[in-house]
Short mmCIF file of C-alpha atoms in Angstrom, two decimals:
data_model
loop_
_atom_site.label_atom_id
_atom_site.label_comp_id
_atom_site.label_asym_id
_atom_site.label_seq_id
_atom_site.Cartn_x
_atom_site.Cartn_y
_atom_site.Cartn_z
CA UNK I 1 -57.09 28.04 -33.38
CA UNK I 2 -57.49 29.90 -36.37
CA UNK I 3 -58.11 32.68 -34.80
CA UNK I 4 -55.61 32.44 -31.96
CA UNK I 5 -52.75 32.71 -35.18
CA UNK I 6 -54.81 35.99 -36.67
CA UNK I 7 -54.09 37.43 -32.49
CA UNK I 8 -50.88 35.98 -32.23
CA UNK I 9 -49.98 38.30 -36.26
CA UNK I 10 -51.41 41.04 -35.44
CA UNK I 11 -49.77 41.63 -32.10
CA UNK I 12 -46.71 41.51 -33.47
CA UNK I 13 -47.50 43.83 -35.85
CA UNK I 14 -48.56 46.17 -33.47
CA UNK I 15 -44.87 45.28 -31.44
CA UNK I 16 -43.02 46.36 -34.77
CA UNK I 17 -45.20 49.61 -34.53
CA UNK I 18 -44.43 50.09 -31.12
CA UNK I 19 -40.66 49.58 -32.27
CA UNK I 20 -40.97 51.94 -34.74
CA UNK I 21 -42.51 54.51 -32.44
CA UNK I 22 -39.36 54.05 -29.99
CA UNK I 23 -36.83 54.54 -32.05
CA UNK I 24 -38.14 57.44 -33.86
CA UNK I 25 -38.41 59.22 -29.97
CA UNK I 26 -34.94 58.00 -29.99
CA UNK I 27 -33.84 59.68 -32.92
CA UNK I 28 -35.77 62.67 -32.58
CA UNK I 29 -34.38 63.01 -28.54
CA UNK I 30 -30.89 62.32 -30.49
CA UNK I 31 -31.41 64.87 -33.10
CA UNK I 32 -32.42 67.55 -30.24
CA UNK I 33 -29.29 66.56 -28.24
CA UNK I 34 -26.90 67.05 -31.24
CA UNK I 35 -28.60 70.29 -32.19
CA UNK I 36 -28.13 71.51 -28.22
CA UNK I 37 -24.38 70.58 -27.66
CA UNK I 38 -23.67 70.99 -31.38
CA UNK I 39 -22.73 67.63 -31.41
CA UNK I 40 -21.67 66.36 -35.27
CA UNK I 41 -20.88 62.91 -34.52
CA UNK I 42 -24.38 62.22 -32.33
CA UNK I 43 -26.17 63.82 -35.63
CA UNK I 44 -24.55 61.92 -37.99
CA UNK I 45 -25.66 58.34 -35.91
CA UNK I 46 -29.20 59.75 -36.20
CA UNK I 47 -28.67 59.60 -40.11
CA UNK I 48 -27.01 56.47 -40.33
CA UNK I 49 -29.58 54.79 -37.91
CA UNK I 50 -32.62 55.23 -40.01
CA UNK I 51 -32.70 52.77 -41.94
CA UNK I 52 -33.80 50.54 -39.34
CA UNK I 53 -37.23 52.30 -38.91
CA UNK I 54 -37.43 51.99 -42.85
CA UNK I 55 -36.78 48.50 -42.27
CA UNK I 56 -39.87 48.02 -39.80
CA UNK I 57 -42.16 49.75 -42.04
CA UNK I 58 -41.53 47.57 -44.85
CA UNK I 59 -42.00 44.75 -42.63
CA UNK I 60 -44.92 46.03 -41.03
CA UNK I 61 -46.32 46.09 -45.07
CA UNK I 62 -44.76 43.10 -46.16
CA UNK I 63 -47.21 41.61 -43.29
CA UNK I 64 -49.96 43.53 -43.81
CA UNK I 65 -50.84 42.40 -47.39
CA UNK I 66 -49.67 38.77 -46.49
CA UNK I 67 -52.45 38.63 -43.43
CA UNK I 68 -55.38 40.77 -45.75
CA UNK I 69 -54.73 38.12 -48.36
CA UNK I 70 -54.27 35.12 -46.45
CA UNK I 71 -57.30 35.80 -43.54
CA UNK I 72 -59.05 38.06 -45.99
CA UNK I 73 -60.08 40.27 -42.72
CA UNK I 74 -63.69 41.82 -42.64
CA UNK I 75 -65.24 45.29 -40.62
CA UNK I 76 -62.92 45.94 -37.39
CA UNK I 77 -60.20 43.42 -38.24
CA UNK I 78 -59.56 44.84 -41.64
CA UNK I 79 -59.74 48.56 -39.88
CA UNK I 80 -57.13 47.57 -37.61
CA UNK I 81 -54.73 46.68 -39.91
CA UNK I 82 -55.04 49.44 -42.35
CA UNK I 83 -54.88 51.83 -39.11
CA UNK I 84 -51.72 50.06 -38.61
CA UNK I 85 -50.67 50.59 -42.49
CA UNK I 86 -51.12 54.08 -42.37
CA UNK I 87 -49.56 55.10 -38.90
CA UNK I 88 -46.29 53.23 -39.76
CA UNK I 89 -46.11 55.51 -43.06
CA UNK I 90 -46.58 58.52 -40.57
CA UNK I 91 -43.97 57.23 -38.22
CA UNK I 92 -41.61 56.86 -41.05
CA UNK I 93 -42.04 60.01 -42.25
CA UNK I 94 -42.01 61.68 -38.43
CA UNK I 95 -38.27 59.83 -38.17
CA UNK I 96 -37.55 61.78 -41.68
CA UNK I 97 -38.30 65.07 -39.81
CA UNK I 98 -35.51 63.68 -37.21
CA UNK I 99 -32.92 62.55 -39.43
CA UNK I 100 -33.84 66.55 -41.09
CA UNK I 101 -33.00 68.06 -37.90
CA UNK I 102 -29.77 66.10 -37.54
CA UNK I 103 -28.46 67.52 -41.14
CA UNK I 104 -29.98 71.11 -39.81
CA UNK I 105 -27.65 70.83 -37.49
CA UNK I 106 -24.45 69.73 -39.04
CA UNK I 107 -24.99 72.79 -41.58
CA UNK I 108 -24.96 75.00 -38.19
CA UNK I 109 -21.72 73.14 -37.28
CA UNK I 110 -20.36 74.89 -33.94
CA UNK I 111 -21.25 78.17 -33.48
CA UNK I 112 -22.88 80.63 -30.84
CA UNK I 113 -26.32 78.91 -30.56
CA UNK I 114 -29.52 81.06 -30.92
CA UNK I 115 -31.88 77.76 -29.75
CA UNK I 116 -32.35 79.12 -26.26
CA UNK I 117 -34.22 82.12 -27.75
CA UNK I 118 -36.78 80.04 -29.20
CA UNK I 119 -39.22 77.10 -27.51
CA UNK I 120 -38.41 74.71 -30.00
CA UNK I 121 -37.24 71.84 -27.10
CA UNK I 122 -40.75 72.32 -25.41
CA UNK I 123 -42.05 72.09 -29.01
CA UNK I 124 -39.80 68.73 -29.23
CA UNK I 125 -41.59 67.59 -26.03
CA UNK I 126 -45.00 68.34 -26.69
CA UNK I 127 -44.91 66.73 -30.07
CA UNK I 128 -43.02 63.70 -28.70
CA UNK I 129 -45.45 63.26 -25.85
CA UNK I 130 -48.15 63.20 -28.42
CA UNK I 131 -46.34 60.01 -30.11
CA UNK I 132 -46.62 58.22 -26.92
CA UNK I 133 -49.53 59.19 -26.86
CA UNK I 134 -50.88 57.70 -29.86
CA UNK I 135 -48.95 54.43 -29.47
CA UNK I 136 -51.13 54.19 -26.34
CA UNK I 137 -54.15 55.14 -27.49
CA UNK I 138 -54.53 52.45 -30.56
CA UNK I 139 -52.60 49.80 -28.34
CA UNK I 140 -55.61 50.68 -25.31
CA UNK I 141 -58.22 51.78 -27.85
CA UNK I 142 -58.78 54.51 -26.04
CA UNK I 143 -60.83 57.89 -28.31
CA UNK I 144 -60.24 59.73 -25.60
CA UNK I 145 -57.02 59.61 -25.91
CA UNK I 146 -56.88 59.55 -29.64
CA UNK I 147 -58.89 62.80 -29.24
CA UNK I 148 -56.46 64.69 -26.61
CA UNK I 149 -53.69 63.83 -29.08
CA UNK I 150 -55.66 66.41 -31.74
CA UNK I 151 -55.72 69.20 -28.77
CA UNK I 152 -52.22 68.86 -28.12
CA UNK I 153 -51.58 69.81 -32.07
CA UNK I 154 -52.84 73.41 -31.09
CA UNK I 155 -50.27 73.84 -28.56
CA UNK I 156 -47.23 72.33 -31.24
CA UNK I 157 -49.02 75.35 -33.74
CA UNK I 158 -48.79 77.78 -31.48
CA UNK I 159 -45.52 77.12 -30.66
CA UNK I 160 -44.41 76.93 -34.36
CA UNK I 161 -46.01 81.09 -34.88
CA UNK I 162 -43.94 82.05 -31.85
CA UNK I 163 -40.72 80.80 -32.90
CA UNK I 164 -41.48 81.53 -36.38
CA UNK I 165 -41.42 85.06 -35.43
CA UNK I 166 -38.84 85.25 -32.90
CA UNK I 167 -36.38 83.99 -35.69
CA UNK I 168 -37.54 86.37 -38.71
CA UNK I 169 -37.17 88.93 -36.32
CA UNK I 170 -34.13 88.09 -34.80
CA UNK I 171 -32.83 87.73 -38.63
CA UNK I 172 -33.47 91.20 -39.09
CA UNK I 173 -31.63 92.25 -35.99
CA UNK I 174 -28.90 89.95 -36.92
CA UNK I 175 -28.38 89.28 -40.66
CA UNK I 176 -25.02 87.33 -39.90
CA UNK I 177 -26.36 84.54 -38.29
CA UNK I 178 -28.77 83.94 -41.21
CA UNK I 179 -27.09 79.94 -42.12
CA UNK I 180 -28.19 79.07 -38.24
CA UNK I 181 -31.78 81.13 -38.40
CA UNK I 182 -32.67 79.51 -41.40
CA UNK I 183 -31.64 75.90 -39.99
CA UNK I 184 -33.52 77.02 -36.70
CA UNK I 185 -36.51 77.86 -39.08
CA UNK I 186 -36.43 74.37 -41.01
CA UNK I 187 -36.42 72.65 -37.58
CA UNK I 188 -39.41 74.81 -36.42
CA UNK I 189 -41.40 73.30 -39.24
CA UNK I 190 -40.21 69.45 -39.59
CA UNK I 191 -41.65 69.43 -35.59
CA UNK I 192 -44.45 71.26 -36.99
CA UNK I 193 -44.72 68.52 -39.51
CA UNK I 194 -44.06 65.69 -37.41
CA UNK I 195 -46.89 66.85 -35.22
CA UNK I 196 -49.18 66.67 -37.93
CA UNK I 197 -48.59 63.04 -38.82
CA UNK I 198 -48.65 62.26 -35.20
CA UNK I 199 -52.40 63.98 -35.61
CA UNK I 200 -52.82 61.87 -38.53
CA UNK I 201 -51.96 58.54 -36.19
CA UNK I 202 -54.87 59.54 -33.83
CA UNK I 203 -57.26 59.60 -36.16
CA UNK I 204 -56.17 56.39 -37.93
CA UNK I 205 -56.78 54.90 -34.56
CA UNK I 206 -60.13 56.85 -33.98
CA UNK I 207 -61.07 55.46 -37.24
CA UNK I 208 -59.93 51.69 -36.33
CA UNK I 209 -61.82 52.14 -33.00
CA UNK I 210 -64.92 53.44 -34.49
CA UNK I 211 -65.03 52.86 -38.05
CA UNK I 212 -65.82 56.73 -39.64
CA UNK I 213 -63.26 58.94 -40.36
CA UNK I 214 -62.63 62.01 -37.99
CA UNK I 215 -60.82 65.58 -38.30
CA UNK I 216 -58.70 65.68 -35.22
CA UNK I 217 -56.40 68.80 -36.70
#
């Protein structure tokens, strides 16, 4: 019994985390849309909608320390739920990188876009894909998984050197648009970024699943 109340915790702990990983695709997909139809008022309700991942992650916490000091978990159990610790803070900050984009693009406001000259949608996908991913991978405890999550990183990077130099040089070309090729820029790196703590998740859950620490970047 007592452990069918551990199960019962720690599932919905990993529901909240599964919560949080929705609503940041939701916000990030939001972001993306704003920034493509230059949409202020869709950007703005990715701001103002944060604070409900921030919410879940202190929850996720709050429950955390409650079950390590009530059950006083040991080896895998005690790995899972510091896995679970750490990929909330990454999912936080990933939803940061979308509420980022959403302010990029209100200082754009509406003007001739410059997006379609970069890959920074595919970037969006790939990067969001990897989420899933992840989400999948601790839920399934699948390495393999975990693992394919650190290849798909590469492609994000590469990404993030093309567009960083179809911008600087479309800057020089076109010193008037610098307020939008300098928001384009910032973008380029927060999915950069948000990639990165998406890389971070896999290897909290390679770590859960096999208990040593792995470089995945």
């Amino acid at each position: 019994m007592i452990r069918e109340n551990f199960e019962k915790n720690m599932l919905e702990l990993q529901n909240k985390m599964g919560e949080m990983v929705d609503l940041t695709v939701a916000a990030m997909e939001k972001a993306f849309k704003a920034l493509e139809e230059q949409d202020m008022v869709l950007a703005l309700a990715v701001i103002e909608e944060d604070s409900s991942i921030d919410d879940l992650e202190n929850e996720i916490n709050q429950m955390a320390i409650w079950l390590m000091a009530k059950e006083q978990p040991v080896a895998r159990d005690l790995r899972r739920i510091i896995s679970m610790i750490k990929m909330s803070s990454n999912i936080e900050r990933i939803a940061d990188f979308a509420v980022n984009t959403a302010k990029a693009t209100i200082r754009i406001s509406k003007t001739d876009s410059i997006l379609a000259k970069t890959s920074l949608v595919e970037m969006k996908n790939i990067s969001m894909d990897m989420l899933k991913k992840s989400m999948t991978a601790f839920i399934e405890e699948d390495i393999a998984l975990a693992k394919a999550v650190g290849e798909l990183d590469d492609k994000v990077d590469q990404k993030n050197h093309e567009n960083y130099a179809v911008l600087t040089d479309y800057l020089k070309e076109s010193p008037q648009d610098i307020e939008q090729t300098l928001q384009l820029l910032f973008i380029n790196r927060f999915v950069e970024r948000a990639a990165d703590h998406i890389t971070n998740m896999a290897e909290s859950t390679a770590y859960f699943i096999k208990g040593q620490l792995f470089d995945l970047n």
